[in-house]
Amino acid sequence: MSFLDLKNVTKIYPNGTKAVHETSLSVDEGEFMVFVGPSGCGKSTLLRMVAGLEDITEGDINLDGKLINEVDPSERDVAMVFQNYALYPHMNVYNNLAYGLKNRGIDKETIEQKVNDAAKLLQISDYLQRKPSMLSGGQRQRVAMGRAIVRNPKIFLFDEPLSNLDAKLRIQMRLEIKKLQQKVGVTSIFVTHDQVEAMTLADRLAVINNGIIEQLGTPIEIYDNPKSLFVAGFIGSPQMNFLDGNIKNKTLSAEGFEIKDIDSDFEGEVKLGIRPEHLSQRENSLINLKVDLVEQLGSDNLVYGQLKDKKDFCYRCPGNLTIEKGTDLSLNIENNKYYIFDKSTGKRVN
Amino acid sequence: MKIKPLQIIAHIILILGVLLMVVPIWISFASSSHDSVTILTEGMKFHIGDQLARNYNEVLNEKGGWSEEVTAAKMFINSFIMALGIATLKVVISAMSAYALVYYRFKLAVPIFWLIFITLLVPLEVRIFPSYKIVSDLGLTNSYTGLILPLVASATATFFFRQFYKTIPDELLESAKLDGANAWSFFIDFLVPLSKTMIAAMFIFMFVYGYSQYLWPLIMTTAEEYWTVVMGMKIIYTESYEGVALPRTAERFAYIILSMIPPVLVVVFLQKWFIKGLIQTEK
Ligand SMILES: Nc1ncnc2c1ncn2[C@@H]1O[C@H](COP(=O)(O)OP(=O)(O)OP(=O)(O)O)[C@@H](O)[C@H]1O
Ligand SMILES: [Mg+2]
């Protein structure tokens, strides 16, 4: 059994909403697990069940070899960082950090030492006497982290802790969280709907959709090898291009071109997925793109345009190529990196 | 800084308001420092006279009433105890019942809340006979308990505390839980400090409410040692008509001034919490 074990966990809210469907998952000690998925898919619900803030309708959750279904949140020894931080507004930073330790009956000197250590680690030593209302967003974020770290819990839970920060700070805090987790080595679960955040932070990633884990794996596995249409569309930015197609006798005919000898025995309606970064320009290739718009990101250009049948399509090319609006490009799929999904079930078939 | 006409008008209005509040008090105070005869012959005074110490000493320490035993000082103490008891208990009980109503999601929470709310329609004056019956059956007439107890349940304060608690985000409770807080420590460590301006405000209102009670102490007390200031007010006014003595106008003013001091003190003392709450929002 691993450190945290969810077995067939289901959550049905009192109003009948089924937020999590028979989910099983295990997290190893020291691992950084990320739950990613669109809004309302049940990520928070799953996390809150681990924290003990929501009842578990069905299934078992084991933490460190102990069944915790019925254990009170205060007894679970988990720490959570909330989206809006939920700092204690009437206490200064020191007391925010110390409160959980006080409740555990730890003596004053030890508390002081632990708080000071955590504060130093997070570089908030200068603000210990301030109230949360006198801190900036990034500083509050650190205090919230400090409050979690100082207790040295069995597991850290983060519920979209970065979404209230501006873009630059978000990237910086993301890095810090990752470094911190590696330094402290605490098992962590991080919830986000931002796939970039998910990819960069995760040791392993659980892509959740409609209360079901669609795919579980390392970020690269999931990026390289999406198992379903949903995962393929969700992970990767800009989004994967999808074209309608049809397979007959190992030949896929999409709108305007054909791919022969595909590696699948599937026959019928499919979706063909091609990542914008897996394309390159070559004369007389399969895909003909009429360019509408070019976004220059510096390192890369994102080229948006339409195929013959007016289908929107995106191509990512190195930033040093100049591409004019209105030109016609001929694009080749590099190394045959394309994904085929059964149109009716969304399952990967190649 | 340029002064705009609008500001001048605003200031004039404010100054008029202040005068309206302060002048009567000042006249009472000034009048209380003269001889009764002077006031009766010359009318109310704007300046301080030379009888201040004598008048106040007389009011505070003269024994009055039928038994000629109760002093104004004793009545002040009684009123103060009664108001303090009412205000403290009202605040404590309301805060705790609101806590139960908001945070314990039992099925009857809403009906119970409305039941409490409906009691606003039946103030003590309406239910004074049953209340008296209960208190006297319990043998609590002529006691501080009897003066205080029937007045401590408060729908108003419960309502305000409930509304306040509802604005406190759930995450605060959740993160407190994860930090090991139990129901009691959440109340003491979070709700009480977060609502301290609210508590101060409620305490002031309830103190004044308790202090100005008239009917209930009148019915409740037969022993003069439990008389309150407001009851004394009546006594000091009726007293002078007995016999041939002159009405003791100056002493009446002294008594009025004295009777204002306890509520004023409470307001002044708790005011800094008020202001704190106004200038520094801690949400
Ligand atoms: N207390 C509740 N009662 C009933 N339904 C709820 C409750 N909380 C959440 N839900 C429903 O459960 C589903 C999952 O909610 P959840 O909060 O877990 O989503 P999420 O993945 O965290 O979304 P987001 O990214 O927007 O935070 C949603 O459909 C939501 O409407
Ligand atoms: Mg959520």
PDB file of N, CA and C and ligand atoms in Angstrom, chain A residues 38-45 48 83 159-160 191 193, ligand 2:
ATOM      1  N   PRO A  38     -10.917  20.721 -16.013  1.00  0.00           N
ATOM      2  CA  PRO A  38     -11.689  21.951 -16.194  1.00  0.00           C
ATOM      3  C   PRO A  38     -12.511  22.278 -14.950  1.00  0.00           C
ATOM      4  N   SER A  39     -13.043  23.467 -14.911  1.00  0.00           N
ATOM      5  CA  SER A  39     -13.836  23.903 -13.766  1.00  0.00           C
ATOM      6  C   SER A  39     -15.031  22.977 -13.546  1.00  0.00           C
ATOM      7  N   GLY A  40     -15.266  22.621 -12.299  1.00  0.00           N
ATOM      8  CA  GLY A  40     -16.414  21.801 -11.959  1.00  0.00           C
ATOM      9  C   GLY A  40     -16.223  20.316 -12.162  1.00  0.00           C
ATOM     10  N   CYS A  41     -14.989  19.869 -12.412  1.00  0.00           N
ATOM     11  CA  CYS A  41     -14.779  18.451 -12.684  1.00  0.00           C
ATOM     12  C   CYS A  41     -14.632  17.639 -11.404  1.00  0.00           C
ATOM     13  N   GLY A  42     -14.551  18.294 -10.262  1.00  0.00           N
ATOM     14  CA  GLY A  42     -14.495  17.570  -9.005  1.00  0.00           C
ATOM     15  C   GLY A  42     -13.118  17.497  -8.370  1.00  0.00           C
ATOM     16  N   LYS A  43     -12.176  18.287  -8.856  1.00  0.00           N
ATOM     17  CA  LYS A  43     -10.830  18.291  -8.264  1.00  0.00           C
ATOM     18  C   LYS A  43     -10.869  18.713  -6.805  1.00  0.00           C
ATOM     19  N   SER A  44     -11.519  19.836  -6.552  1.00  0.00           N
ATOM     20  CA  SER A  44     -11.561  20.336  -5.185  1.00  0.00           C
ATOM     21  C   SER A  44     -12.254  19.338  -4.276  1.00  0.00           C
ATOM     22  N   THR A  45     -13.334  18.767  -4.784  1.00  0.00           N
ATOM     23  CA  THR A  45     -14.071  17.815  -3.979  1.00  0.00           C
ATOM     24  C   THR A  45     -13.181  16.657  -3.550  1.00  0.00           C
ATOM     25  N   ARG A  48     -10.739  17.851  -0.968  1.00  0.00           N
ATOM     26  CA  ARG A  48     -11.376  18.137   0.318  1.00  0.00           C
ATOM     27  C   ARG A  48     -11.774  16.868   1.038  1.00  0.00           C
ATOM     28  N   GLN A  83      -7.341  28.654  -1.955  1.00  0.00           N
ATOM     29  CA  GLN A  83      -7.228  29.600  -3.056  1.00  0.00           C
ATOM     30  C   GLN A  83      -7.127  31.046  -2.566  1.00  0.00           C
ATOM     31  N   ASP A 159      -5.217  23.933  -2.998  1.00  0.00           N
ATOM     32  CA  ASP A 159      -6.369  24.095  -3.893  1.00  0.00           C
ATOM     33  C   ASP A 159      -6.219  25.397  -4.676  1.00  0.00           C
ATOM     34  N   GLU A 160      -5.722  25.298  -5.879  1.00  0.00           N
ATOM     35  CA  GLU A 160      -5.498  26.454  -6.754  1.00  0.00           C
ATOM     36  C   GLU A 160      -4.906  27.636  -5.997  1.00  0.00           C
ATOM     37  N   VAL A 191      -4.022  21.112  -6.716  1.00  0.00           N
ATOM     38  CA  VAL A 191      -5.144  21.178  -7.637  1.00  0.00           C
ATOM     39  C   VAL A 191      -5.026  22.423  -8.493  1.00  0.00           C
ATOM     40  N   HIS A 193      -6.448  24.252 -12.550  1.00  0.00           N
ATOM     41  CA  HIS A 193      -7.069  24.016 -13.851  1.00  0.00           C
ATOM     42  C   HIS A 193      -6.147  24.518 -14.954  1.00  0.00           C
TER      43      HIS A 193
HETATM   44 MG    MG C   2     -12.123  24.009  -7.013  1.00  0.00          MG
END
